[in-house]
Amino acid sequence: STTIRLLSSSQVITSVVSVVKELVENALDANATNVEIKLENFGFDKIEVRDNGDGIKASDTPVMGIKHYTSKINTHEDLENLETYGFRGEALGSICSVAEVHITTKTAVDDLSTQYILDASGHILSQKPSHLGQGTTVSVLKLFKNLPVRKQYYSTTKKCKEELRRIQDLMMAYGIIKPNLRIVFVHNKAVIWQKSKVSDHKMAFMSVLGTAIMSSMVPFQHQCENPEMFISGYLPKPEADSTLTSLSTSERSFLFINRRPVQYKEITKMIRLFYNRSQNKDSSRSYPVFFMNIVLPASCLDVNVTPDKTQVMIQNKESVMLAVEDILKSVYPYSEN
Ligand code: ADP
Ligand code: MG
């Protein structure tokens, strides 16, 4: 029923940033190299995400907004070898139950793009031809129109600005992990943040964090015993200028597992410990700027732990922790005394 749909949707779509995250991940799953995010009134009037990806096949459009429809996995095996950000078919359907959704899409074989207006259950209300190029544009209007308490939570400018920050942080993460992605983030017609296409992770890291910081960072690469496991990235040099590389929050700690931005406390804690020890600092205070990308066989990772997929479980976690420790020991040599 409508109420049940609203209840389950409001666990996936908890905020403006969760809408943006889901829409941007859909764009990346569709191989987009250009993503434009435009918000009006902090996203509560409108969130629009435009991509130049594959588009949605005409045969998929009647079901794209239906809860649990996904074109990304067919079998249980696909789930174990997951290479896409999305796999549950929950995002579009959930957004439809808490907002008004318009989708314009065109694939390489379509002559024209089509604009679809969806209803609260994700069915097509109406459609008409439109003039956009290849790719998909999703517009989300009147977010949380039926969840007044949640909307009320964002009634202060401070909360709204924090939300814009969070979106920017998340876009920086995708910008680093996808060097050839161009991202533009606009609020009320003003560009808040953007990144152009670059050739590799180093250039991406520089374009996101600025060139000044690069001389304070050291690259690392670690091939684990398991040939399918590889860890790489950038850590602050032990002698780095800590005014550049230490922050009071974790917003520039970029950790990825299989290209997915994740929260993994045990790893970030260990990085902080080694870094702060090298700086002779209390590890509870500062967070180092870093970029770490852990690549594992998809079958070793369970991302289906929380609705937003930022918490993950790793199989053979110990071997990953040991590898991270090896990296940290070589970057931050340490002797008692
Ligand atoms: P999931 O990403 O888990 O498959 P979603 O609800 O996010 O589920 O999207 C449903 C389906 O709609 C996707 O499986 C995909 O087929 C299609 N889709 C959504 N957004 C896009 C996009 N930007 N480009 C291409 N296809 C899309
Ligand atoms: Mg998705």
PDB file of C-alpha atoms in Angstrom, residues 17-229:
ATOM      1  CA  VAL A  17      22.366  13.962  -0.464  1.00  0.00           C
ATOM      2  CA  SER A  18      20.892  10.453  -0.626  1.00  0.00           C
ATOM      3  CA  VAL A  19      18.850  11.421  -3.716  1.00  0.00           C
ATOM      4  CA  VAL A  20      21.912  12.927  -5.379  1.00  0.00           C
ATOM      5  CA  LYS A  21      24.009   9.873  -4.478  1.00  0.00           C
ATOM      6  CA  GLU A  22      21.528   7.427  -6.005  1.00  0.00           C
ATOM      7  CA  LEU A  23      21.059   9.484  -9.180  1.00  0.00           C
ATOM      8  CA  VAL A  24      24.777  10.027  -9.704  1.00  0.00           C
ATOM      9  CA  GLU A  25      25.493   6.324  -9.138  1.00  0.00           C
ATOM     10  CA  ASN A  26      22.864   5.487 -11.766  1.00  0.00           C
ATOM     11  CA  ALA A  27      24.628   7.851 -14.170  1.00  0.00           C
ATOM     12  CA  LEU A  28      27.978   6.165 -13.472  1.00  0.00           C
ATOM     13  CA  ASP A  29      26.457   2.705 -13.879  1.00  0.00           C
ATOM     14  CA  ALA A  30      25.276   3.903 -17.301  1.00  0.00           C
ATOM     15  CA  ASN A  31      28.900   4.767 -18.219  1.00  0.00           C
ATOM     16  CA  ALA A  32      28.413   8.524 -18.127  1.00  0.00           C
ATOM     17  CA  THR A  33      31.523  10.698 -18.471  1.00  0.00           C
ATOM     18  CA  ASN A  34      29.660  13.925 -17.805  1.00  0.00           C
ATOM     19  CA  VAL A  35      27.331  14.469 -14.858  1.00  0.00           C
ATOM     20  CA  GLU A  36      25.623  17.756 -14.007  1.00  0.00           C
ATOM     21  CA  ILE A  37      23.829  18.185 -10.702  1.00  0.00           C
ATOM     22  CA  LYS A  38      21.550  21.174 -10.298  1.00  0.00           C
ATOM     23  CA  LEU A  39      19.682  22.017  -7.120  1.00  0.00           C
ATOM     24  CA  GLU A  40      17.072  24.674  -6.493  1.00  0.00           C
ATOM     25  CA  ASN A  41      16.303  25.802  -2.955  1.00  0.00           C
ATOM     26  CA  PHE A  42      18.842  23.325  -1.504  1.00  0.00           C
ATOM     27  CA  GLY A  43      17.136  20.545  -3.464  1.00  0.00           C
ATOM     28  CA  PHE A  44      13.699  20.878  -1.928  1.00  0.00           C
ATOM     29  CA  ASP A  45      12.208  22.566  -4.992  1.00  0.00           C
ATOM     30  CA  LYS A  46      14.260  20.649  -7.521  1.00  0.00           C
ATOM     31  CA  ILE A  47      17.139  18.210  -7.854  1.00  0.00           C
ATOM     32  CA  GLU A  48      18.215  17.548 -11.405  1.00  0.00           C
ATOM     33  CA  VAL A  49      20.923  15.110 -12.460  1.00  0.00           C
ATOM     34  CA  ARG A  50      21.830  15.023 -16.132  1.00  0.00           C
ATOM     35  CA  ASP A  51      24.193  12.467 -17.649  1.00  0.00           C
ATOM     36  CA  ASN A  52      25.550  11.560 -21.076  1.00  0.00           C
ATOM     37  CA  GLY A  53      25.381   7.835 -20.392  1.00  0.00           C
ATOM     38  CA  ASP A  54      23.773   4.909 -22.212  1.00  0.00           C
ATOM     39  CA  GLY A  55      20.187   6.045 -21.646  1.00  0.00           C
ATOM     40  CA  ILE A  56      17.285   3.775 -20.715  1.00  0.00           C
ATOM     41  CA  LYS A  57      16.059   1.282 -23.327  1.00  0.00           C
ATOM     42  CA  ALA A  58      12.467   1.914 -24.395  1.00  0.00           C
ATOM     43  CA  SER A  59      11.580  -1.585 -23.214  1.00  0.00           C
ATOM     44  CA  ASP A  60      12.846  -0.749 -19.690  1.00  0.00           C
ATOM     45  CA  THR A  61      11.048   2.566 -19.304  1.00  0.00           C
ATOM     46  CA  PRO A  62       7.679   1.149 -18.169  1.00  0.00           C
ATOM     47  CA  VAL A  63       9.395  -0.575 -15.238  1.00  0.00           C
ATOM     48  CA  MET A  64      12.305   1.760 -14.412  1.00  0.00           C
ATOM     49  CA  GLY A  65      10.420   3.401 -11.534  1.00  0.00           C
ATOM     50  CA  ILE A  66       8.900   0.221 -10.159  1.00  0.00           C
ATOM     51  CA  LYS A  67      10.339  -0.832  -6.805  1.00  0.00           C
ATOM     52  CA  HIS A  68      12.837  -3.676  -7.096  1.00  0.00           C
ATOM     53  CA  TYR A  69      13.172  -3.449 -10.850  1.00  0.00           C
ATOM     54  CA  THR A  70      16.812  -3.399 -11.856  1.00  0.00           C
ATOM     55  CA  SER A  71      18.437  -3.953 -15.241  1.00  0.00           C
ATOM     56  CA  LYS A  72      21.781  -4.599 -13.536  1.00  0.00           C
ATOM     57  CA  ILE A  73      21.512  -8.092 -12.142  1.00  0.00           C
ATOM     58  CA  ASN A  74      19.627 -11.121 -13.329  1.00  0.00           C
ATOM     59  CA  THR A  75      20.954 -14.010 -11.311  1.00  0.00           C
ATOM     60  CA  HIS A  76      22.299 -14.670  -7.864  1.00  0.00           C
ATOM     61  CA  GLU A  77      25.724 -15.043  -9.463  1.00  0.00           C
ATOM     62  CA  ASP A  78      25.529 -11.491 -10.795  1.00  0.00           C
ATOM     63  CA  LEU A  79      25.010 -10.356  -7.220  1.00  0.00           C
ATOM     64  CA  GLU A  80      28.220 -12.080  -6.193  1.00  0.00           C
ATOM     65  CA  ASN A  81      30.186 -10.472  -8.996  1.00  0.00           C
ATOM     66  CA  LEU A  82      28.728  -7.025  -8.623  1.00  0.00           C
ATOM     67  CA  GLU A  83      30.409  -4.333 -10.688  1.00  0.00           C
ATOM     68  CA  THR A  84      27.728  -1.666 -10.587  1.00  0.00           C
ATOM     69  CA  TYR A  85      26.875   0.744  -7.793  1.00  0.00           C
ATOM     70  CA  GLY A  86      23.193  -0.150  -8.019  1.00  0.00           C
ATOM     71  CA  PHE A  87      21.669  -3.604  -7.816  1.00  0.00           C
ATOM     72  CA  ARG A  88      18.517  -3.433  -5.702  1.00  0.00           C
ATOM     73  CA  GLY A  89      16.235  -1.430  -7.960  1.00  0.00           C
ATOM     74  CA  GLU A  90      15.155   0.614  -5.004  1.00  0.00           C
ATOM     75  CA  ALA A  91      16.257   4.163  -5.687  1.00  0.00           C
ATOM     76  CA  LEU A  92      13.946   5.423  -8.418  1.00  0.00           C
ATOM     77  CA  GLY A  93      10.919   3.722  -6.890  1.00  0.00           C
ATOM     78  CA  SER A  94      11.718   5.169  -3.479  1.00  0.00           C
ATOM     79  CA  ILE A  95      12.230   8.661  -4.847  1.00  0.00           C
ATOM     80  CA  CYS A  96       8.882   8.436  -6.661  1.00  0.00           C
ATOM     81  CA  SER A  97       7.088   7.844  -3.379  1.00  0.00           C
ATOM     82  CA  VAL A  98       8.583  10.927  -1.693  1.00  0.00           C
ATOM     83  CA  ALA A  99       8.715  13.385  -4.623  1.00  0.00           C
ATOM     84  CA  GLU A 100       7.578  14.050  -8.185  1.00  0.00           C
ATOM     85  CA  VAL A 101       9.866  12.450 -10.727  1.00  0.00           C
ATOM     86  CA  HIS A 102      10.422  13.337 -14.387  1.00  0.00           C
ATOM     87  CA  ILE A 103      12.848  11.294 -16.468  1.00  0.00           C
ATOM     88  CA  THR A 104      14.082  12.232 -19.923  1.00  0.00           C
ATOM     89  CA  THR A 105      16.186   9.641 -21.688  1.00  0.00           C
ATOM     90  CA  LYS A 106      17.667   8.726 -25.057  1.00  0.00           C
ATOM     91  CA  THR A 107      19.799   5.736 -26.029  1.00  0.00           C
ATOM     92  CA  ALA A 108      22.146   5.542 -29.013  1.00  0.00           C
ATOM     93  CA  VAL A 109      19.437   3.852 -31.106  1.00  0.00           C
ATOM     94  CA  ASP A 110      16.561   6.225 -30.257  1.00  0.00           C
ATOM     95  CA  ASP A 111      15.860   9.024 -32.747  1.00  0.00           C
ATOM     96  CA  LEU A 112      14.529  11.389 -30.106  1.00  0.00           C
ATOM     97  CA  SER A 113      14.586  11.611 -26.342  1.00  0.00           C
ATOM     98  CA  THR A 114      11.373  10.984 -24.422  1.00  0.00           C
ATOM     99  CA  GLN A 115      10.263  12.683 -21.247  1.00  0.00           C
ATOM    100  CA  TYR A 116       8.338  10.501 -18.784  1.00  0.00           C
ATOM    101  CA  ILE A 117       6.379  11.723 -15.791  1.00  0.00           C
ATOM    102  CA  LEU A 118       6.065   9.041 -13.118  1.00  0.00           C
ATOM    103  CA  ASP A 119       3.451   8.667 -10.393  1.00  0.00           C
ATOM    104  CA  ALA A 120       4.028   7.873  -6.720  1.00  0.00           C
ATOM    105  CA  SER A 121       4.225   4.137  -7.418  1.00  0.00           C
ATOM    106  CA  GLY A 122       6.704   4.634 -10.252  1.00  0.00           C
ATOM    107  CA  HIS A 123       4.277   3.991 -13.123  1.00  0.00           C
ATOM    108  CA  ILE A 124       4.313   6.231 -16.179  1.00  0.00           C
ATOM    109  CA  LEU A 125       1.646   8.943 -15.937  1.00  0.00           C
ATOM    110  CA  SER A 126       2.448  10.566 -19.258  1.00  0.00           C
ATOM    111  CA  GLN A 127       5.159  10.791 -21.858  1.00  0.00           C
ATOM    112  CA  LYS A 128       6.144  13.096 -24.692  1.00  0.00           C
ATOM    113  CA  PRO A 129       9.026  13.525 -27.114  1.00  0.00           C
ATOM    114  CA  SER A 130      11.719  16.000 -26.111  1.00  0.00           C
ATOM    115  CA  HIS A 131      14.923  17.455 -27.486  1.00  0.00           C
ATOM    116  CA  LEU A 132      17.776  16.261 -25.200  1.00  0.00           C
ATOM    117  CA  GLY A 133      20.818  14.387 -26.477  1.00  0.00           C
ATOM    118  CA  GLN A 134      21.923  10.879 -25.528  1.00  0.00           C
ATOM    119  CA  GLY A 135      21.786  10.128 -21.835  1.00  0.00           C
ATOM    120  CA  THR A 136      19.366  10.543 -18.983  1.00  0.00           C
ATOM    121  CA  THR A 137      18.088  13.514 -17.010  1.00  0.00           C
ATOM    122  CA  VAL A 138      16.194  12.846 -13.802  1.00  0.00           C
ATOM    123  CA  SER A 139      14.325  15.734 -12.166  1.00  0.00           C
ATOM    124  CA  VAL A 140      13.089  15.331  -8.619  1.00  0.00           C
ATOM    125  CA  LEU A 141      10.529  17.959  -7.614  1.00  0.00           C
ATOM    126  CA  LYS A 142       9.028  18.802  -4.221  1.00  0.00           C
ATOM    127  CA  LEU A 143      11.146  16.330  -2.232  1.00  0.00           C
ATOM    128  CA  PHE A 144       9.531  15.135   1.014  1.00  0.00           C
ATOM    129  CA  LYS A 145       6.256  16.862   0.150  1.00  0.00           C
ATOM    130  CA  ASN A 146       4.549  14.052   2.083  1.00  0.00           C
ATOM    131  CA  LEU A 147       7.095  13.869   4.935  1.00  0.00           C
ATOM    132  CA  PRO A 148       6.711  17.234   6.676  1.00  0.00           C
ATOM    133  CA  VAL A 149       8.813  16.303   9.704  1.00  0.00           C
ATOM    134  CA  ARG A 150      11.772  15.331   7.576  1.00  0.00           C
ATOM    135  CA  LYS A 151      11.432  18.500   5.574  1.00  0.00           C
ATOM    136  CA  GLN A 152      11.187  20.504   8.775  1.00  0.00           C
ATOM    137  CA  TYR A 153      14.548  19.075   9.865  1.00  0.00           C
ATOM    138  CA  TYR A 154      16.123  21.081   7.048  1.00  0.00           C
ATOM    139  CA  SER A 155      14.357  24.310   7.904  1.00  0.00           C
ATOM    140  CA  THR A 156      17.486  26.149   9.017  1.00  0.00           C
ATOM    141  CA  THR A 157      19.985  27.592   6.567  1.00  0.00           C
ATOM    142  CA  LYS A 158      22.780  25.984   8.586  1.00  0.00           C
ATOM    143  CA  LYS A 159      21.395  22.478   8.039  1.00  0.00           C
ATOM    144  CA  CYS A 160      20.833  23.209   4.364  1.00  0.00           C
ATOM    145  CA  LYS A 161      24.375  24.461   3.893  1.00  0.00           C
ATOM    146  CA  GLU A 162      25.763  21.384   5.634  1.00  0.00           C
ATOM    147  CA  GLU A 163      23.806  19.307   3.164  1.00  0.00           C
ATOM    148  CA  LEU A 164      25.405  21.149   0.226  1.00  0.00           C
ATOM    149  CA  ARG A 165      28.812  20.452   1.792  1.00  0.00           C
ATOM    150  CA  ARG A 166      28.008  16.782   2.073  1.00  0.00           C
ATOM    151  CA  ILE A 167      26.994  16.635  -1.563  1.00  0.00           C
ATOM    152  CA  GLN A 168      30.205  18.383  -2.551  1.00  0.00           C
ATOM    153  CA  ASP A 169      32.296  15.936  -0.458  1.00  0.00           C
ATOM    154  CA  LEU A 170      30.566  12.998  -2.102  1.00  0.00           C
ATOM    155  CA  MET A 171      31.069  14.445  -5.588  1.00  0.00           C
ATOM    156  CA  MET A 172      34.757  14.928  -4.760  1.00  0.00           C
ATOM    157  CA  ALA A 173      34.924  11.237  -3.905  1.00  0.00           C
ATOM    158  CA  TYR A 174      33.425  10.185  -7.252  1.00  0.00           C
ATOM    159  CA  GLY A 175      35.676  12.729  -8.952  1.00  0.00           C
ATOM    160  CA  ILE A 176      38.781  11.114  -7.474  1.00  0.00           C
ATOM    161  CA  ILE A 177      37.807   7.527  -8.126  1.00  0.00           C
ATOM    162  CA  LYS A 178      36.615   8.295 -11.690  1.00  0.00           C
ATOM    163  CA  PRO A 179      39.338  10.489 -13.218  1.00  0.00           C
ATOM    164  CA  ASN A 180      37.697  10.705 -16.638  1.00  0.00           C
ATOM    165  CA  LEU A 181      34.430  11.955 -15.176  1.00  0.00           C
ATOM    166  CA  ARG A 182      33.452  15.602 -15.546  1.00  0.00           C
ATOM    167  CA  ILE A 183      31.212  16.815 -12.711  1.00  0.00           C
ATOM    168  CA  VAL A 184      29.425  20.129 -12.312  1.00  0.00           C
ATOM    169  CA  PHE A 185      27.485  20.899  -9.140  1.00  0.00           C
ATOM    170  CA  VAL A 186      25.165  23.913  -9.263  1.00  0.00           C
ATOM    171  CA  HIS A 187      22.911  25.433  -6.599  1.00  0.00           C
ATOM    172  CA  ASN A 188      20.402  28.167  -7.543  1.00  0.00           C
ATOM    173  CA  LYS A 189      22.281  28.722 -10.831  1.00  0.00           C
ATOM    174  CA  ALA A 190      25.664  29.265  -9.130  1.00  0.00           C
ATOM    175  CA  VAL A 191      28.418  26.691  -9.673  1.00  0.00           C
ATOM    176  CA  ILE A 192      29.367  25.378  -6.227  1.00  0.00           C
ATOM    177  CA  TRP A 193      32.006  22.934  -7.353  1.00  0.00           C
ATOM    178  CA  GLN A 194      33.239  21.352 -10.553  1.00  0.00           C
ATOM    179  CA  LYS A 195      35.890  19.054 -11.855  1.00  0.00           C
ATOM    180  CA  SER A 196      36.966  18.405 -15.403  1.00  0.00           C
ATOM    181  CA  LYS A 197      38.011  15.187 -17.047  1.00  0.00           C
ATOM    182  CA  VAL A 198      41.597  14.154 -16.208  1.00  0.00           C
ATOM    183  CA  SER A 199      43.797  11.211 -17.109  1.00  0.00           C
ATOM    184  CA  ASP A 200      44.538   9.392 -13.847  1.00  0.00           C
ATOM    185  CA  HIS A 201      43.959   9.206 -10.088  1.00  0.00           C
ATOM    186  CA  LYS A 202      46.879  11.479  -9.344  1.00  0.00           C
ATOM    187  CA  MET A 203      45.521  14.229 -11.577  1.00  0.00           C
ATOM    188  CA  ALA A 204      42.044  13.651 -10.164  1.00  0.00           C
ATOM    189  CA  PHE A 205      43.304  13.909  -6.596  1.00  0.00           C
ATOM    190  CA  MET A 206      45.100  17.134  -7.531  1.00  0.00           C
ATOM    191  CA  SER A 207      42.126  18.642  -9.281  1.00  0.00           C
ATOM    192  CA  VAL A 208      39.926  17.895  -6.280  1.00  0.00           C
ATOM    193  CA  LEU A 209      42.294  18.871  -3.449  1.00  0.00           C
ATOM    194  CA  GLY A 210      44.476  21.437  -5.183  1.00  0.00           C
ATOM    195  CA  THR A 211      48.034  21.161  -6.490  1.00  0.00           C
ATOM    196  CA  ALA A 212      49.629  22.559  -3.317  1.00  0.00           C
ATOM    197  CA  ILE A 213      48.923  19.454  -1.283  1.00  0.00           C
ATOM    198  CA  MET A 214      50.548  17.055  -3.753  1.00  0.00           C
ATOM    199  CA  SER A 215      54.111  17.698  -2.561  1.00  0.00           C
ATOM    200  CA  SER A 216      53.011  16.606   0.915  1.00  0.00           C
ATOM    201  CA  MET A 217      51.580  13.288  -0.283  1.00  0.00           C
ATOM    202  CA  VAL A 218      53.269  10.007  -1.109  1.00  0.00           C
ATOM    203  CA  PRO A 219      51.818   7.412  -3.479  1.00  0.00           C
ATOM    204  CA  PHE A 220      51.653   3.747  -2.452  1.00  0.00           C
ATOM    205  CA  GLN A 221      50.824   0.498  -4.203  1.00  0.00           C
ATOM    206  CA  HIS A 222      50.474  -2.847  -2.569  1.00  0.00           C
ATOM    207  CA  GLN A 223      49.899  -6.164  -4.269  1.00  0.00           C
ATOM    208  CA  CYS A 224      48.418  -8.523  -1.687  1.00  0.00           C
ATOM    209  CA  GLU A 225      49.164 -12.233  -1.507  1.00  0.00           C
ATOM    210  CA  ASN A 226      45.825 -12.866  -3.155  1.00  0.00           C
ATOM    211  CA  PRO A 227      46.553 -11.837  -6.768  1.00  0.00           C
ATOM    212  CA  GLU A 228      43.056 -10.356  -7.040  1.00  0.00           C
ATOM    213  CA  MET A 229      43.655  -7.994  -4.145  1.00  0.00           C
TER     214      MET A 229
END
